[in-house]
Short mmCIF file of C-alpha atoms in Angstrom, two decimals:
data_model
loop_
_atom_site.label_atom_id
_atom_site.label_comp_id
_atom_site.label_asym_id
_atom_site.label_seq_id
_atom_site.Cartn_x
_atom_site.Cartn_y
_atom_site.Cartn_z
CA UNK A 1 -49.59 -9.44 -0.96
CA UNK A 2 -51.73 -7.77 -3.87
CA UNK A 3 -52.17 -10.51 -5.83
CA UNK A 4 -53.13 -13.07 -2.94
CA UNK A 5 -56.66 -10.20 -3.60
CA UNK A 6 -56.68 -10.43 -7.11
CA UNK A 7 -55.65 -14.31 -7.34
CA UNK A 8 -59.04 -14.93 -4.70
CA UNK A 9 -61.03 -12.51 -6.96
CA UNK A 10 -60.06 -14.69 -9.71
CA UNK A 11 -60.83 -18.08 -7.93
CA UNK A 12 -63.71 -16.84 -6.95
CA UNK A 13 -64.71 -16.24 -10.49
CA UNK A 14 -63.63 -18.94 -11.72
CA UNK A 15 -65.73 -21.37 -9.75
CA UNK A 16 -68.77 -19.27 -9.65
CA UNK A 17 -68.86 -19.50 -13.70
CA UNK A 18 -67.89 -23.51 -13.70
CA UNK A 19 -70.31 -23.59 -11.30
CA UNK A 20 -73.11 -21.25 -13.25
CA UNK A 21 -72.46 -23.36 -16.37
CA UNK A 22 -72.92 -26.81 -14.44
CA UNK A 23 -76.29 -25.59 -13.29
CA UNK A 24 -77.31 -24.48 -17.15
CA UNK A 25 -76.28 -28.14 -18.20
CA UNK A 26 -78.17 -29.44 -15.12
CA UNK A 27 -81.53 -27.65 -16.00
CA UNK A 28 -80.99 -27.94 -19.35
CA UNK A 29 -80.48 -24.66 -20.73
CA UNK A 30 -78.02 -23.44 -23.59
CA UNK A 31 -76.68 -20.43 -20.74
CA UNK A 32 -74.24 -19.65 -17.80
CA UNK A 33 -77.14 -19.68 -14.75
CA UNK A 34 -76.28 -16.84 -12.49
CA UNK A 35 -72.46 -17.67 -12.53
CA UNK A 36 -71.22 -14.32 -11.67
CA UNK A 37 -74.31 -14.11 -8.72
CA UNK A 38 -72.85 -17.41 -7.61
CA UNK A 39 -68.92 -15.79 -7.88
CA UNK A 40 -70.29 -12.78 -5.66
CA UNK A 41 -71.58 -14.91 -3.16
CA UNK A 42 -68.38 -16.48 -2.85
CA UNK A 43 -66.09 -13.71 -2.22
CA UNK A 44 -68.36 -12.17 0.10
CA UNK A 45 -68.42 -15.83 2.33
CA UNK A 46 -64.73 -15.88 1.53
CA UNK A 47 -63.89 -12.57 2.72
CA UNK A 48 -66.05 -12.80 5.83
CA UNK A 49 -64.62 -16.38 7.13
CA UNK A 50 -62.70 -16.26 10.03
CA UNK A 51 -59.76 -18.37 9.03
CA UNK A 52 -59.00 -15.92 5.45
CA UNK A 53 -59.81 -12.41 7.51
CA UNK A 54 -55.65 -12.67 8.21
CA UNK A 55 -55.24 -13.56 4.32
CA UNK A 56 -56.96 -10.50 3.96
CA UNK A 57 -54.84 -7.65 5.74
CA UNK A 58 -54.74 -4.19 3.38
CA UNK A 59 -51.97 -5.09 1.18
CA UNK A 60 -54.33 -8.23 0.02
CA UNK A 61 -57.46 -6.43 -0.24
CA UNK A 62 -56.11 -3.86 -2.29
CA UNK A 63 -56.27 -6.37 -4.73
CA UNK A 64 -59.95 -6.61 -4.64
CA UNK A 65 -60.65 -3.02 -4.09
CA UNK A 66 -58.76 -1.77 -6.98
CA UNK A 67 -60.96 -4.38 -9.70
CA UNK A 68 -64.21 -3.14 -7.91
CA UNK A 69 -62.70 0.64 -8.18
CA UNK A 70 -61.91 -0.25 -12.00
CA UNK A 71 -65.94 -1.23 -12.32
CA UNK A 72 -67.06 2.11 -14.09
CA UNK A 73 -63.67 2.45 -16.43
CA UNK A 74 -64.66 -0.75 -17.90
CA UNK A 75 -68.28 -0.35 -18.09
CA UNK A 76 -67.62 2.94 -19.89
CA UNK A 77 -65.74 0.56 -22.47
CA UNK A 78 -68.57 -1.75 -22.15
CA UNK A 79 -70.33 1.16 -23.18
CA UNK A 80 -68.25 2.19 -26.47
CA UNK A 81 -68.21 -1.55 -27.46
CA UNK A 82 -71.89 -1.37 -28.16
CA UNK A 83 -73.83 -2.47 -31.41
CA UNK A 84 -75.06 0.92 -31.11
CA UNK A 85 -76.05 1.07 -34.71
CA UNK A 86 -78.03 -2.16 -34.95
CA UNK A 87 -79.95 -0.83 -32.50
CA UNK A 88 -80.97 2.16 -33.65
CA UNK A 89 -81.44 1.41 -37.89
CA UNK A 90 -83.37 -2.27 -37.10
CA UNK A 91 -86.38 -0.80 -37.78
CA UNK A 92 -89.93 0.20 -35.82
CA UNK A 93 -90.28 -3.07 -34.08
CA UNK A 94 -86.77 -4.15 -32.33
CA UNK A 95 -87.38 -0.06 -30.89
CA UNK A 96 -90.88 -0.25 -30.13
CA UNK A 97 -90.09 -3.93 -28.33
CA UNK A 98 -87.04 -2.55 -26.68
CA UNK A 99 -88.64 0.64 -25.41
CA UNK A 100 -92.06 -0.85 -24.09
CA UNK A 101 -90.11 -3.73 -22.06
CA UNK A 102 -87.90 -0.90 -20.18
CA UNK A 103 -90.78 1.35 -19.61
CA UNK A 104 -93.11 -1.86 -18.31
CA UNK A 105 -90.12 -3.19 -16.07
CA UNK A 106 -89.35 0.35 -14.93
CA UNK A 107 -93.11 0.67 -13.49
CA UNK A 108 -92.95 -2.13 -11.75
CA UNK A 109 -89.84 -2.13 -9.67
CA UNK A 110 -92.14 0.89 -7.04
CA UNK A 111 -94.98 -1.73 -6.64
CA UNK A 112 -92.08 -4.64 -5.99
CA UNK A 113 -90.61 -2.48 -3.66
CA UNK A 114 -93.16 -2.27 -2.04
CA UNK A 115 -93.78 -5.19 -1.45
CA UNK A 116 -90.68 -6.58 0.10
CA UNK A 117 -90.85 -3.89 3.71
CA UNK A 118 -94.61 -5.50 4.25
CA UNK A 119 -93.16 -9.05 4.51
CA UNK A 120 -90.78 -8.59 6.88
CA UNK A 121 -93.47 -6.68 8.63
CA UNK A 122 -95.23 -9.80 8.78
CA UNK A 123 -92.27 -11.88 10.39
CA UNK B 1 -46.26 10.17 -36.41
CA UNK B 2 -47.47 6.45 -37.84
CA UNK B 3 -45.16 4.32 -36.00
CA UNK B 4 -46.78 5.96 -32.42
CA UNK B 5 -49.94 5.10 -34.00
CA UNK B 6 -48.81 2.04 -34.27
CA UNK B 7 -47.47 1.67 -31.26
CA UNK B 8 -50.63 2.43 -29.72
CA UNK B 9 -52.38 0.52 -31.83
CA UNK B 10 -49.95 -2.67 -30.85
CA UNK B 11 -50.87 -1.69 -26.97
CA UNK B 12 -54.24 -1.55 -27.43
CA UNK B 13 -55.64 -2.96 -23.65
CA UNK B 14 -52.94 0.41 -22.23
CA UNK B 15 -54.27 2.63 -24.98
CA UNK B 16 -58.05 1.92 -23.61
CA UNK B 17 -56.90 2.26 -20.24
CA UNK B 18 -55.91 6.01 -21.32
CA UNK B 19 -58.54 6.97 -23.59
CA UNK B 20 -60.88 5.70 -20.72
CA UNK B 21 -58.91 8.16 -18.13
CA UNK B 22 -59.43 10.74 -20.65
CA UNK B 23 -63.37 10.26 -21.32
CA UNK B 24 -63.97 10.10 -17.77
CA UNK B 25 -61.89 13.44 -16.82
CA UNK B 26 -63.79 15.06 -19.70
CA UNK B 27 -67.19 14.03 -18.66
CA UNK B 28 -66.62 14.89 -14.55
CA UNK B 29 -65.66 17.84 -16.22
CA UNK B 30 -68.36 18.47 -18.07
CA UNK B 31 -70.67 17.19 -15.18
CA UNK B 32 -69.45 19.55 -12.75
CA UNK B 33 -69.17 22.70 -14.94
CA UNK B 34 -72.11 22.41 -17.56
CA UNK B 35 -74.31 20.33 -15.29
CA UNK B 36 -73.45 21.35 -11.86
CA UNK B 37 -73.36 18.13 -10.37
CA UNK B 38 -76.84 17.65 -11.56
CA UNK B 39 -75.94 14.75 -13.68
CA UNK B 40 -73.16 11.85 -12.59
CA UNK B 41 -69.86 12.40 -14.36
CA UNK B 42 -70.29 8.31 -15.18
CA UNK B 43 -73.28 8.82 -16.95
CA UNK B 44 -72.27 11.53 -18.64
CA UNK B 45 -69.24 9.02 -19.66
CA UNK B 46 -71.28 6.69 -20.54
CA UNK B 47 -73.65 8.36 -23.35
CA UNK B 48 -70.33 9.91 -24.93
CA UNK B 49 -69.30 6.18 -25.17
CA UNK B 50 -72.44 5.04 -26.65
CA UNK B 51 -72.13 8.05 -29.15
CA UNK B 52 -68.47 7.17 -30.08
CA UNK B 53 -69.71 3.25 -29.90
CA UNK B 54 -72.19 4.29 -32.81
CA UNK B 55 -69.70 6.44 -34.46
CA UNK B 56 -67.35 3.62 -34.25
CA UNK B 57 -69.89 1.79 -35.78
CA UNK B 58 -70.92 3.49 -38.46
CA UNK B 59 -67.30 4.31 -40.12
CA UNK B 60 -66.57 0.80 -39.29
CA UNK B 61 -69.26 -1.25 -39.92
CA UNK B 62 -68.77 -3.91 -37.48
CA UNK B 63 -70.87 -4.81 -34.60
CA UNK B 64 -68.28 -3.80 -31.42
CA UNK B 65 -68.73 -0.44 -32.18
CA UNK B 66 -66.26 1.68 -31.39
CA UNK B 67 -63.81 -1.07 -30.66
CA UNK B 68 -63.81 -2.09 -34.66
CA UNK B 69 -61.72 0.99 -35.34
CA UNK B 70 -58.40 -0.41 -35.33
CA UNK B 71 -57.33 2.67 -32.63
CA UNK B 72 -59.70 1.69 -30.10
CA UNK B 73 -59.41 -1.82 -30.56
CA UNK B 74 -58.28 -2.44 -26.41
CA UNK B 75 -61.84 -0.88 -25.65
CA UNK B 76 -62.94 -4.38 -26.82
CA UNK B 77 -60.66 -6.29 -24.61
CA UNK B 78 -61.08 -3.89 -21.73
CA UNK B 79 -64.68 -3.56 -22.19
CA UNK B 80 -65.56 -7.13 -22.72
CA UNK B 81 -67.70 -9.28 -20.71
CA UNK B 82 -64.37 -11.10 -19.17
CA UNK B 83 -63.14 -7.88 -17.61
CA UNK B 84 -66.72 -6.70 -16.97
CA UNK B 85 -67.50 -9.65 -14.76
CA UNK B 86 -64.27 -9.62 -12.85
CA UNK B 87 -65.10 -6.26 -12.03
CA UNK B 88 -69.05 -7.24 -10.73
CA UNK B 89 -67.45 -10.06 -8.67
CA UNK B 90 -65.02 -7.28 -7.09
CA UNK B 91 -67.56 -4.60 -6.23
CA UNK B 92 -69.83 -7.72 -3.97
CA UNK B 93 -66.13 -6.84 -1.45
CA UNK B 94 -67.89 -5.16 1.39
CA UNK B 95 -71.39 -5.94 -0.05
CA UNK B 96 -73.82 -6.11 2.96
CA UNK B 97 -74.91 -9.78 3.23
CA UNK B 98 -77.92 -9.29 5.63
CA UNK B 99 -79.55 -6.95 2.44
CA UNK B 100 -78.91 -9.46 0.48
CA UNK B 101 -80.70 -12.29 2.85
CA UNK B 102 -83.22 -9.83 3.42
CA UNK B 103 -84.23 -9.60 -0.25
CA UNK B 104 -83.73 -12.80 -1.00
CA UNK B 105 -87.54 -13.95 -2.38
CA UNK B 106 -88.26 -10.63 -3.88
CA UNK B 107 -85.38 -10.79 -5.72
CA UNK B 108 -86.29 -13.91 -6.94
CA UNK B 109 -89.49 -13.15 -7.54
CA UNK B 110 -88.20 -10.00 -9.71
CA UNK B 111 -86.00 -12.42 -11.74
CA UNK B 112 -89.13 -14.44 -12.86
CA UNK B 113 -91.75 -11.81 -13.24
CA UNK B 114 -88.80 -9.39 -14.47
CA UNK B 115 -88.62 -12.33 -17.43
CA UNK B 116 -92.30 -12.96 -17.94
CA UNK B 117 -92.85 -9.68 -18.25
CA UNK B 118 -90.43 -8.68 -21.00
CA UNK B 119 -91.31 -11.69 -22.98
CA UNK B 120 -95.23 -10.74 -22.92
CA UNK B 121 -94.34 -7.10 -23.64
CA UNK B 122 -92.20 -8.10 -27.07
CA UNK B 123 -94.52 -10.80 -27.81
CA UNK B 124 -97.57 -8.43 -27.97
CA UNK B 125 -95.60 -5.83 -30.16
CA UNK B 126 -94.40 -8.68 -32.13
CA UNK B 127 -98.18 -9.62 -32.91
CA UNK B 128 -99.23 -6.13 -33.63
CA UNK B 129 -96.60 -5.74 -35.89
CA UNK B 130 -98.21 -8.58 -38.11
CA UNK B 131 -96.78 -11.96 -36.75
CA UNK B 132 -98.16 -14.70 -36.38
CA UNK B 133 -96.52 -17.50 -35.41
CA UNK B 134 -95.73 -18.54 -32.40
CA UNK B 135 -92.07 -19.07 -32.97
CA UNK B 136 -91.73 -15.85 -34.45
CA UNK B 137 -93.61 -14.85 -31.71
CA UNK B 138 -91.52 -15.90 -28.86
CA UNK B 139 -88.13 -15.56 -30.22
CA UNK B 140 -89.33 -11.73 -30.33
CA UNK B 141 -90.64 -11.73 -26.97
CA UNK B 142 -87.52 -13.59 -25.48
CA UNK B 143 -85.32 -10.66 -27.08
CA UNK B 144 -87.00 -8.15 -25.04
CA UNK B 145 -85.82 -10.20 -22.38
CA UNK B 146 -82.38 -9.78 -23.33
CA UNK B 147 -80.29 -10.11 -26.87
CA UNK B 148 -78.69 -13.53 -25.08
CA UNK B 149 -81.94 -15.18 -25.03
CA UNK B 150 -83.80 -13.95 -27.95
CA UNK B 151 -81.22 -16.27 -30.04
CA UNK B 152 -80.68 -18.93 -27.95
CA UNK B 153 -84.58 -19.19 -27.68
CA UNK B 154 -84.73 -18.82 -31.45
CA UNK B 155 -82.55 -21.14 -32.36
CA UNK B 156 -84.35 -23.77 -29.74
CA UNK B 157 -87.39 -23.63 -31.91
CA UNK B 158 -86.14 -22.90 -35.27
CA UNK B 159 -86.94 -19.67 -36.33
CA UNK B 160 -85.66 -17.53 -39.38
CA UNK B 161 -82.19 -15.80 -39.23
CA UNK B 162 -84.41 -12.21 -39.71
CA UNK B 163 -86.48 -13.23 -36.59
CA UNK B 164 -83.54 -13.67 -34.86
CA UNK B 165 -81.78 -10.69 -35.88
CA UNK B 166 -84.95 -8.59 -34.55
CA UNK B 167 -85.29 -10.06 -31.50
CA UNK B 168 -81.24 -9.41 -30.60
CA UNK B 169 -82.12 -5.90 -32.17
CA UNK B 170 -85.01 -5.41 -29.16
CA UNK B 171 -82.61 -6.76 -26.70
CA UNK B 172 -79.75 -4.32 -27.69
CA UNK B 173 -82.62 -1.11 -27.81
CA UNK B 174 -83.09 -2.76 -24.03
CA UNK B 175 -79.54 -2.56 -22.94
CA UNK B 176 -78.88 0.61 -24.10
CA UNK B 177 -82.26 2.47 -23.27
CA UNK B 178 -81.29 0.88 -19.59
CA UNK B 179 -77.51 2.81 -19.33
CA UNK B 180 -79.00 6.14 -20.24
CA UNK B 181 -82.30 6.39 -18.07
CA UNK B 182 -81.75 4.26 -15.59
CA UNK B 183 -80.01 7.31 -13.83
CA UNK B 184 -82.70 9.91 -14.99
CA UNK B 185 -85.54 7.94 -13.48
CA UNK B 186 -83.96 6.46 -10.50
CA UNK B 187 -85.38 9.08 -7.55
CA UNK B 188 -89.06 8.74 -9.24
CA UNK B 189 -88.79 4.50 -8.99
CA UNK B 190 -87.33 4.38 -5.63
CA UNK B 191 -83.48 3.04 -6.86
CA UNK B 192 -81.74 4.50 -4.24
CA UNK B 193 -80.82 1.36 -1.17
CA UNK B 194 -79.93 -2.08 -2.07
CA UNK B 195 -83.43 -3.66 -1.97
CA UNK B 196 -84.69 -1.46 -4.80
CA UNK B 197 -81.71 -1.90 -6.78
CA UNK B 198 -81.93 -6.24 -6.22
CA UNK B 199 -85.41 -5.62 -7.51
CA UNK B 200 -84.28 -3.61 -10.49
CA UNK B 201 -81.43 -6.11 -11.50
CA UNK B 202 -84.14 -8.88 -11.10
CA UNK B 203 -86.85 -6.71 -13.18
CA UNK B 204 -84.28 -5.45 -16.11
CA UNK B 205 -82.11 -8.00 -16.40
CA UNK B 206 -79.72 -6.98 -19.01
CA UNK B 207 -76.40 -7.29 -17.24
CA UNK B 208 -74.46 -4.54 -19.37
CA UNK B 209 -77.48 -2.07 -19.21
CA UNK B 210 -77.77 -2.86 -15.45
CA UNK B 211 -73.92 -2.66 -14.96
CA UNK B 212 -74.13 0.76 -16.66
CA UNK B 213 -77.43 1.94 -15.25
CA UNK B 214 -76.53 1.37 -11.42
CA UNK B 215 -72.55 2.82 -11.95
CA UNK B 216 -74.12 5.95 -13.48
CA UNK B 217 -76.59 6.09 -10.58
CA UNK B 218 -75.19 5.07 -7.43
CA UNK B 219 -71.97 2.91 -7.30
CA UNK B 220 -72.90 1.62 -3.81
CA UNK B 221 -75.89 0.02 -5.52
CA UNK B 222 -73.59 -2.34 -7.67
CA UNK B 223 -73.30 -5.59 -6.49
CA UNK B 224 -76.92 -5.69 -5.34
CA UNK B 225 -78.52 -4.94 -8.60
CA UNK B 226 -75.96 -7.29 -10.52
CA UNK B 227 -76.60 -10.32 -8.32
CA UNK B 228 -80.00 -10.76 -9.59
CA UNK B 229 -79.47 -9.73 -13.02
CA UNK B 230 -76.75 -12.88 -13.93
CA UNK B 231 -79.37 -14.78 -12.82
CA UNK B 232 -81.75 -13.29 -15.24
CA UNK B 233 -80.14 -14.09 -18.85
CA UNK B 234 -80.00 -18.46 -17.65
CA UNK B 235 -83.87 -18.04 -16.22
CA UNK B 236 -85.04 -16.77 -19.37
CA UNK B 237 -83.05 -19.15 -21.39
CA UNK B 238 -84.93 -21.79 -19.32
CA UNK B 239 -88.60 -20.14 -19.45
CA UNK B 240 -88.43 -18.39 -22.75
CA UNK B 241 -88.38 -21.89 -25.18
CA UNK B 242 -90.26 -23.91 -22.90
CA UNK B 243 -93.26 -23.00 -20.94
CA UNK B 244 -93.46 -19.06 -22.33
CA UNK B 245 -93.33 -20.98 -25.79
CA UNK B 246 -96.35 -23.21 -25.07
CA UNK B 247 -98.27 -20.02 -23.47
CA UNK B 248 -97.96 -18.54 -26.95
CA UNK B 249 -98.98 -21.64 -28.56
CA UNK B 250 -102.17 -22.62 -26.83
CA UNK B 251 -102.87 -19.23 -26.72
CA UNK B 252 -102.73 -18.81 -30.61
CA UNK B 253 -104.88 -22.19 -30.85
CA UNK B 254 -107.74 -20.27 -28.79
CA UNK B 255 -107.39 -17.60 -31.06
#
């Protein structure tokens, strides 16, 4: 059934955030910790176990497929939902901040990149 | 004609679903006839949403952007960061694992330096723009890292209500400067397989500008780049206060 998907989707979300937010009160910190990274993590073990692949037959899956196909719909609303205007009329410094941390991060993500191939090279 | 406004106005979360539809058909639209296929109908979706977001805005007044105009209100509900996690946890369905493995201490190296970096970059601009204290200082620097922990960070070590305000402000420039070029400058940094993009979520950080970024890029590239960005937001909230705080201070003391 569809919403066996969407109720494991949900369960898996669920814990992963409980879980996130347990790990933010363990280290101390005022924030979820990687909740939804946890919550991936648990739908891909979930939906690789042997003993749910028969839970997941098409009809179940769709359940799953259809929130990950909704992904750019709601990031587009993510998108209109934006303090757009605080951003832009806050003034030389939130912009100039903003802009050099992007461009910095940007730069780097070639030389990390690199990086990661040479490792396994080494193993 | 006011009672269907109404109406649509009373199912806001089905009215966003349509006007959604709509924006998207009119972008691939616009994507494949003005653009060619140059440019990703999503991205293309995406600035028009920013644009109507700072419309919305601006007639409004509110901070949700378009979503404060009574109209679009769903947009809010449907473009929240409930549904927009739901959605990350779906598209990890037929992630590959053994990238993910594979990856595994760069991406956790790009979390860290990804966090370091940001908060060095806004602290220095926040000290050539005249601060100098180090709360001010950091609170600045953590909002480059993203507009979460700029004000958790800030309100860790005190600062002003202005400070804080800026340092969501440099977070927000972050986010959104991430949706629109993250697609524009992908083939020149290398974001096209799924180590790249677990590097990029590490390095950025920003879940929404990430979320946005990778959709308008590559869909495929998802899950991989949004795995080590939730990560980001509760590393910086640990790093930012504490031992990026006392960097700034001993460094000021030397100074």
């Amino acid at each position: 059934m569809v919403v066996y998907g969407v109720g494991l989707l949900a369960a898996c979300m669920l814990v992963g955030v409980i879980l996130g937010d347990l790990l933010g009160q363990l280290i101390g910190v005022q924030a979820n910790v990687g909740g939804v990274g946890i919550a991936m993590l648990l739908l891909i073990w979930a939906t690789n176990a042997s003993r749910l692949t028969l839970l997941l037959a098409p009809p179940t899956s769709t359940g799953i497929t259809f929130w990950s196909a909704m992904y750019i719909p709601i990031v587009i609303a993510m998108a209109a939902k934006q303090n757009v205007v605080a951003a832009v009329s806050s003034g030389w410094l939130a912009l100039v901040a903003g802009v050099a941390a992007v461009v910095v991060s940007f730069a780097m993500i070639p030389l990390l990149s690199r990086l990661g191939p040479r490792s396994q090279d080494q193993l | 004609m006011s009672t269907a406004v109404t109406l649509l106005e009373q199912n806001a979360l089905i009215t966003a679903f349509m006007i959604v539809a709509l924006l998207l058909a009119a972008s691939n639209w616009i994507a494949a006839r003005i653009f060619q296929g140059q440019i990703h109908g999503s991205a293309i979706a995406i600035t028009l949403g920013l644009l109507l977001a700072y419309w919305g805005g601006w007639s409004s007044g509110g901070s949700n952007g378009l979503a404060d105009v009574s109209f679009f209100s769903g947009l809010g509900i449907l473009g929240g960061a409930m549904f927009r996690d739901f959605a990350i946890v779906a598209t990890a369905f037929g992630a590959d694992l053994d990238a993910l493995k594979r990856a595994g201490w760069v991406g956790v190296m790009s979390v860290v330096l990804g966090v370091v970096l940001s908060f060095v970059v806004g602290a220095v601009v926040a000290v050539a723009f005249g601060f100098s204290d180090a709360v001010s200082i950091s609170t600045i620097g953590a909002g480059a890292a993203t507009y979460i922990v700029g004000p958790v960070t800030g309100t860790a070590l005190g600062a002003s209500s202005g400070v804080i305000a800026l340092s969501v402000a440099a977070g927000l420039v972050k986010a959104i400067l991430v949706m629109v070029a993250t697609p524009l400058v992908a083939k020149r940094i290398g974001l096209d397989n799924p180590q790249s993009a677990l590097i990029y979520g590490g390095l950025m950080g920003t879940t929404s500008g990430v979320a946005a970024g990778l959709a308008a890029t590559d869909p495929k590239l998802v899950p991989y780049g949004a795995m080590t960005a939730t990560f980001y937001t509760g590393v910086g909230c640990l790093l930012a206060p504490s031992l990026l705080y006392l960097l700034v201070l001993s460094l000021q003391r030397l100074f």
